XYZ file of C-alpha atoms in Angstrom:
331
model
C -16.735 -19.036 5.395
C -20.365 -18.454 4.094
C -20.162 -14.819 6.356
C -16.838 -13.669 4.127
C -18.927 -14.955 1.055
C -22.107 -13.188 1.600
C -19.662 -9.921 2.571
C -18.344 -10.502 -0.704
C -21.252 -10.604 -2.866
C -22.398 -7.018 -1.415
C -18.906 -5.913 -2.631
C -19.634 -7.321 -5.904
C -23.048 -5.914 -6.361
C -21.978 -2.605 -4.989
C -18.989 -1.789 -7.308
C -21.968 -2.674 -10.543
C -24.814 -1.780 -11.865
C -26.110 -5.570 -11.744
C -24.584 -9.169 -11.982
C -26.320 -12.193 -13.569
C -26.414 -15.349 -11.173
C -23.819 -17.076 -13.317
C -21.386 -13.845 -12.698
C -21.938 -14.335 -9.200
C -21.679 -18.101 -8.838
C -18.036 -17.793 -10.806
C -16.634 -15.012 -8.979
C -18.101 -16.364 -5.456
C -17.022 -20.132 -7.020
C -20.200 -21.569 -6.091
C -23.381 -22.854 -7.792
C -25.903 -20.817 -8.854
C -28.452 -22.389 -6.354
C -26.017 -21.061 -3.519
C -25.706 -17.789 -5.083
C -29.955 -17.830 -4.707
C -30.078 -18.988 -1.244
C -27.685 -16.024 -0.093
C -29.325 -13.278 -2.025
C -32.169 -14.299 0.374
C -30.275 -14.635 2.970
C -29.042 -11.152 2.613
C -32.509 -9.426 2.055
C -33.693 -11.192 5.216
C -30.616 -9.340 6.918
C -31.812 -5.963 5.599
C -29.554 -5.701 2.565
C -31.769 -4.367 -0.289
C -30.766 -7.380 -2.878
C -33.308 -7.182 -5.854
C -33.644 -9.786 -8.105
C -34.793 -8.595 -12.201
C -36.029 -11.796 -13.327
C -36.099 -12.679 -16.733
C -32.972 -13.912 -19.387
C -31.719 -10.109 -18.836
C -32.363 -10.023 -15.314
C -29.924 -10.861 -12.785
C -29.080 -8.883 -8.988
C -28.377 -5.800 -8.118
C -29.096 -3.010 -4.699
C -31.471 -0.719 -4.268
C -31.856 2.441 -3.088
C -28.311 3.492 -3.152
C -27.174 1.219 -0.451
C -23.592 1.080 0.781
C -21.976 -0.810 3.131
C -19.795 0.150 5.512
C -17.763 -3.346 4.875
C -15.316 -1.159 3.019
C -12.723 -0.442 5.303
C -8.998 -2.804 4.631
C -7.579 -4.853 7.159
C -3.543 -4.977 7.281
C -3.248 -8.314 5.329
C -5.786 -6.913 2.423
C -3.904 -3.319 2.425
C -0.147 -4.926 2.421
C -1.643 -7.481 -0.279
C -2.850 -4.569 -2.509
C 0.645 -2.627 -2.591
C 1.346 -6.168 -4.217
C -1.357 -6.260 -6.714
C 0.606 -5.711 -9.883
C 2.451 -9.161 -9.229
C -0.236 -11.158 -9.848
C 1.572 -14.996 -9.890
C 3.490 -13.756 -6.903
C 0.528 -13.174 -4.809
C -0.804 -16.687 -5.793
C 2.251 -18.029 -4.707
C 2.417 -16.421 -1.475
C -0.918 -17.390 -0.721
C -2.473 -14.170 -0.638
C -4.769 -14.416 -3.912
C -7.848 -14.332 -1.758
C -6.468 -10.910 0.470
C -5.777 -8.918 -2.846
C -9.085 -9.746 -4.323
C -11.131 -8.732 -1.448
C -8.658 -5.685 -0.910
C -9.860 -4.605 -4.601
C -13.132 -5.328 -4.344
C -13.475 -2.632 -1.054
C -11.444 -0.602 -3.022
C -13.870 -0.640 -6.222
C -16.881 -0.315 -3.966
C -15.640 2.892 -2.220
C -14.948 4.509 -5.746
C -16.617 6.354 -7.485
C -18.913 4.851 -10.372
C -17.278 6.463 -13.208
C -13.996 5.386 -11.384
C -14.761 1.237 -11.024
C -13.504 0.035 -14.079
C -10.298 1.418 -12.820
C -8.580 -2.144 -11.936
C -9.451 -3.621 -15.357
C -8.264 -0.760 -17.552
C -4.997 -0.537 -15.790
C -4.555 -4.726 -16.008
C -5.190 -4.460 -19.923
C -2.359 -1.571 -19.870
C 0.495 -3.527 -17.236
C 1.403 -6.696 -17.127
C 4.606 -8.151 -15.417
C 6.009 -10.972 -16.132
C 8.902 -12.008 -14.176
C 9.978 -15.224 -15.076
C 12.799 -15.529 -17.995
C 11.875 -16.828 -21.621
C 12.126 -20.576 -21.543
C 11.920 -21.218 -17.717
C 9.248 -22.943 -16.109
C 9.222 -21.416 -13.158
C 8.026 -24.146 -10.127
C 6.815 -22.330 -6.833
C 8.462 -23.710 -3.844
C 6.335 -26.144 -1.642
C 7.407 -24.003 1.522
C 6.381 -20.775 -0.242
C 3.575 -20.478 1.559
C 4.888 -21.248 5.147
C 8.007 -18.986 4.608
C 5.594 -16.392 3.637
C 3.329 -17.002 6.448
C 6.387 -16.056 8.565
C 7.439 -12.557 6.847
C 3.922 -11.443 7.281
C 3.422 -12.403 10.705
C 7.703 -11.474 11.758
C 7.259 -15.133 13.346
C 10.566 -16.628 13.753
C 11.062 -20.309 11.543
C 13.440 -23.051 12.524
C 14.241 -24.606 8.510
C 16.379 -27.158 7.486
C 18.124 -26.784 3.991
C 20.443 -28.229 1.556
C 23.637 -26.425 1.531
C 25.284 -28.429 -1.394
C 25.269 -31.912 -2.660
C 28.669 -32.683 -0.762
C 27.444 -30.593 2.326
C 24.158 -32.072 3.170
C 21.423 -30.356 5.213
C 22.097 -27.486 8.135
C 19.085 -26.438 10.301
C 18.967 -22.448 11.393
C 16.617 -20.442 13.554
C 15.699 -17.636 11.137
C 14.136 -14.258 11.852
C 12.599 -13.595 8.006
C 12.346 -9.958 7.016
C 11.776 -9.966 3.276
C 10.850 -12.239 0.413
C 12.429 -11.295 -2.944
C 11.301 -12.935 -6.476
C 14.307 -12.858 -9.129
C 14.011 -14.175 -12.620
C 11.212 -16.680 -11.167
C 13.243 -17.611 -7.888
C 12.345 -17.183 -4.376
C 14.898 -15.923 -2.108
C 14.411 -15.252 1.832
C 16.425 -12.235 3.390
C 16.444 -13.775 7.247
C 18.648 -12.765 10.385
C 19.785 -15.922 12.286
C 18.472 -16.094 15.796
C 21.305 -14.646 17.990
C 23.859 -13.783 15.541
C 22.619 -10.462 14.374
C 24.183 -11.102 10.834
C 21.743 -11.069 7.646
C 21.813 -13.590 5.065
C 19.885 -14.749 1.319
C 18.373 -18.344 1.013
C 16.957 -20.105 -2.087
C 13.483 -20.881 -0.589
C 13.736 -23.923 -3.121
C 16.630 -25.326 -0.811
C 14.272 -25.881 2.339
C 13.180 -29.259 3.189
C 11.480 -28.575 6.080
C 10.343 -24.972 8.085
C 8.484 -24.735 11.268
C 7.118 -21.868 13.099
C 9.163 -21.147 16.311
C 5.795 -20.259 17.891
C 7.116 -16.654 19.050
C 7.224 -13.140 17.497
C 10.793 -11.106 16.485
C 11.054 -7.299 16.942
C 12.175 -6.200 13.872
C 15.180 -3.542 13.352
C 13.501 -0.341 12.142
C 16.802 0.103 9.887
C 16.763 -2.797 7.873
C 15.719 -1.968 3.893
C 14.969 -4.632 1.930
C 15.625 -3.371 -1.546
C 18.858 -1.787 -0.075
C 19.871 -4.987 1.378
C 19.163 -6.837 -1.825
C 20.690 -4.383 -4.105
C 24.058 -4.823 -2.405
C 23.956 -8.529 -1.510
C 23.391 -9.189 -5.436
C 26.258 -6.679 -6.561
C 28.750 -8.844 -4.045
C 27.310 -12.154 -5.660
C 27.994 -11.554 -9.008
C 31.151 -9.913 -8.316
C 32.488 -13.029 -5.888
C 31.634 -15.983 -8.516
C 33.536 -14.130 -11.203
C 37.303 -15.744 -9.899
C 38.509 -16.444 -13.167
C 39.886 -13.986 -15.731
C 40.310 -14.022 -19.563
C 42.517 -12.199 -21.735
C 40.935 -11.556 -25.666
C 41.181 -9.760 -28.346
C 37.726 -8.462 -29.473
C 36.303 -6.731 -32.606
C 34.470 -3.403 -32.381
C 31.300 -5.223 -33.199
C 32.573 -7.862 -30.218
C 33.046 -4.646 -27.801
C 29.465 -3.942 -28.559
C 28.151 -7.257 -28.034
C 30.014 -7.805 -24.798
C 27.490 -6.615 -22.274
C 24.648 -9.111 -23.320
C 26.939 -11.914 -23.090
C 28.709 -11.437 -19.899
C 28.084 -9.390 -16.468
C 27.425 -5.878 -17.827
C 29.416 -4.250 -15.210
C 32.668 -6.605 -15.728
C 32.280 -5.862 -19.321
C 31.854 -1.894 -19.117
C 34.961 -1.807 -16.806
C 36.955 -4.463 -18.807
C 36.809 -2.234 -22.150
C 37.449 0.829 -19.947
C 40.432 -0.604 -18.689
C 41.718 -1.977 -22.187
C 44.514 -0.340 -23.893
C 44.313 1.705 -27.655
C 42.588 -0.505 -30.273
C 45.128 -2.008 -32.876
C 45.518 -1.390 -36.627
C 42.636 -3.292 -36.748
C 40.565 -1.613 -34.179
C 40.375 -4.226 -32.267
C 40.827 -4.395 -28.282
C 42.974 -6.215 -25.846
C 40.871 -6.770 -22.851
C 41.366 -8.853 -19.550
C 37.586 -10.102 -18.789
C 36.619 -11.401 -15.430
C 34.935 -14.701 -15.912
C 32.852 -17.250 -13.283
C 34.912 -20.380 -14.785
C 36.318 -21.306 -17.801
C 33.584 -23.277 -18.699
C 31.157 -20.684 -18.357
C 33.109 -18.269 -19.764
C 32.963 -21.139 -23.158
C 29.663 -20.867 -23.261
C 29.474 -17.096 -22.929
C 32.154 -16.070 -25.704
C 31.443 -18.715 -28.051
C 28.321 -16.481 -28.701
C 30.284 -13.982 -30.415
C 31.958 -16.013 -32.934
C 34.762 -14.744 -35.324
C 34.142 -11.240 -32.999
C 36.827 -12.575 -30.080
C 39.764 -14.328 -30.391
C 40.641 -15.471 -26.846
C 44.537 -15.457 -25.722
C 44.962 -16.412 -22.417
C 44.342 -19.113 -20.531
C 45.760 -21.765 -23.045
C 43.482 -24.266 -22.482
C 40.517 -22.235 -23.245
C 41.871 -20.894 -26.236
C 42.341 -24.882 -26.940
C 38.921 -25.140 -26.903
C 37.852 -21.982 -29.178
C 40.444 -24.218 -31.666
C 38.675 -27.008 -31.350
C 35.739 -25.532 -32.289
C 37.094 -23.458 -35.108
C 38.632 -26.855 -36.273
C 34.865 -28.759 -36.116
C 33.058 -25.853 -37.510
C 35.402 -25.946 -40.508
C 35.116 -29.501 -41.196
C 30.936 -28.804 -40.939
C 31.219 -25.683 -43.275
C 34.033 -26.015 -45.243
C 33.216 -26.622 -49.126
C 30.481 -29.039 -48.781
C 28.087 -28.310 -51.072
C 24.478 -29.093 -49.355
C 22.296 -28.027 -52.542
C 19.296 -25.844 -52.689
């Protein structure tokens, strides 16, 4: 602990000119006394740590010196590929790997070149989650993660639906994917050879299987996903409407349903009428989704088929009327 601390502070000093004993004690997260005792504890060791004293002063090296600390270990390399996710890496555990994998990075640049990480954080930021969500990390984050890093097979237990209950798998897991703020696991189960996607959120329990899985060298994670999320949305779409939509309805249509569905839906659509408006047969998850999706286009749809959800649209028409129809609210 103290050894990765004091290796730490010579990163620190290294990649600036000088750093005040406050700096130090919040980057370190320890108390400026500590921060004292291992600036001696580092010139004792032959590290040329000079302390300016004075309410300007603060530490810095001497000399030129450079460590040779510099060099990345796997975990701090793979973590810095992942540096522009910052919440993920919390998530996952891995805060600590990415900062020191930055740190040796900064100290091996050049220093005109060590401001590098903090221009390009004030010029990128992602932010994955949607608007509205609070996002809640999976307790087993860290353990599933623990796994993909290490290709450690898992035996976990999750629910598989509220009428279902709880199935227990020996998983091989290959990739973690983050998708509007949810963790999924891309896994192989143990002597099936098949490939499958798991909301980490699901597990109740996971539990290293205390040996090692070769992985296949042909297995592509973004591949994998790509084409496992195409066949998702396209198999909960099993319901279809037939509408009649306005051009400005056409338009709209993309942001209110699948994009895809919607693109080929107006494709397949016959001439507009006098009207210009289009007959279209939509695929839909349910008709109770597909409620909630059209109704956001108002007087732009007019839906004919099925019955009852054209019922509904009534309904509403009918409420909305009574609401809006000549009641005078004032000014």
């Amino acid at each position: 602990m103290r050894a990765a601390r004091l290796i730490k502070m010579v990163l620190l000093l290294q990649s600036r000119p000088s750093m005040t004993a406050a700096e130090l004690a919040r980057e370190l997260e320890v108390s400026e006394r500590t921060v004292t005792r291992d600036a001696q504890a580092l010139s004792e060791a032959g590290v040329p740590v000079y302390a300016d004293r004075g309410r300007a002063g603060g530490y810095r090296l001497i000399g030129g010196y450079r460590t040779r600390l510099t060099g990345l270990g796997r975990s701090e390399a793979e973590a810095l590929f992942l540096s522009g996710v910052p919440g993920a890496l919390r998530e996952m555990g891995l805060e600590d790997a990415a900062s020191a994998a930055r740190l040796k990075v900064s100290a091996a640049l050049m220093p005109s070149l060590r401001d590098a990480s903090r221009t390009a954080a004030q010029r990128f930021h992602l932010d994955a989650p949607n608007w509205f969500k609070e996002p809640k990390t999976p307790e087993l984050l860290p353990a599933v993660a623990d796994a993909v890093w290490d290709d450690r097979r898992i035996v976990a237990r999750y629910r598989r639906g509220e009428a279902e209950g709880e199935a227990e798998r020996e998983l091989e897991p290959y990739g973690l994917v983050l998708k509007a703020g949810v963790w999924y696991l891309c896994a192989r189960v143990a002597g099936h050879g098949s490939y499958r996607v798991y909301r980490i959120d699901r597990f109740t329990a996971v539990e290293a299987a205390g040996e090692r899985f070769e992985r296949d060298g042909e297995f592509d994670l973004p591949e994998f996903w790509d084409e496992r999320a195409e066949q998702f949305a396209r198999s909960i779409l099993r319901a279809e409407v037939v509408a009649r939509v306005s051009p400005g309805g056409v338009r709209r249509l993309p942001y209110t349903v699948d994009p895809q569905s919607a693109r080929e839906a107006v494709e397949a659509a016959g001439a507009p009428d006098a009207d210009g408006w289009v007959t279209l047969t939509l695929p839909v998850e349910s008709e109770e989704v597909a409620h909630s999706q059209l109704a956001s286009l108002g007087p732009e749809i007019e839906v004919l088929q099925p019955p009852s959800l054209r019922e509904r649209f009534a309904g509403d028409a009918t409420r909305l009327a009574a609401l809006y129809g000549g009641r005078d609210v004032g000014a």
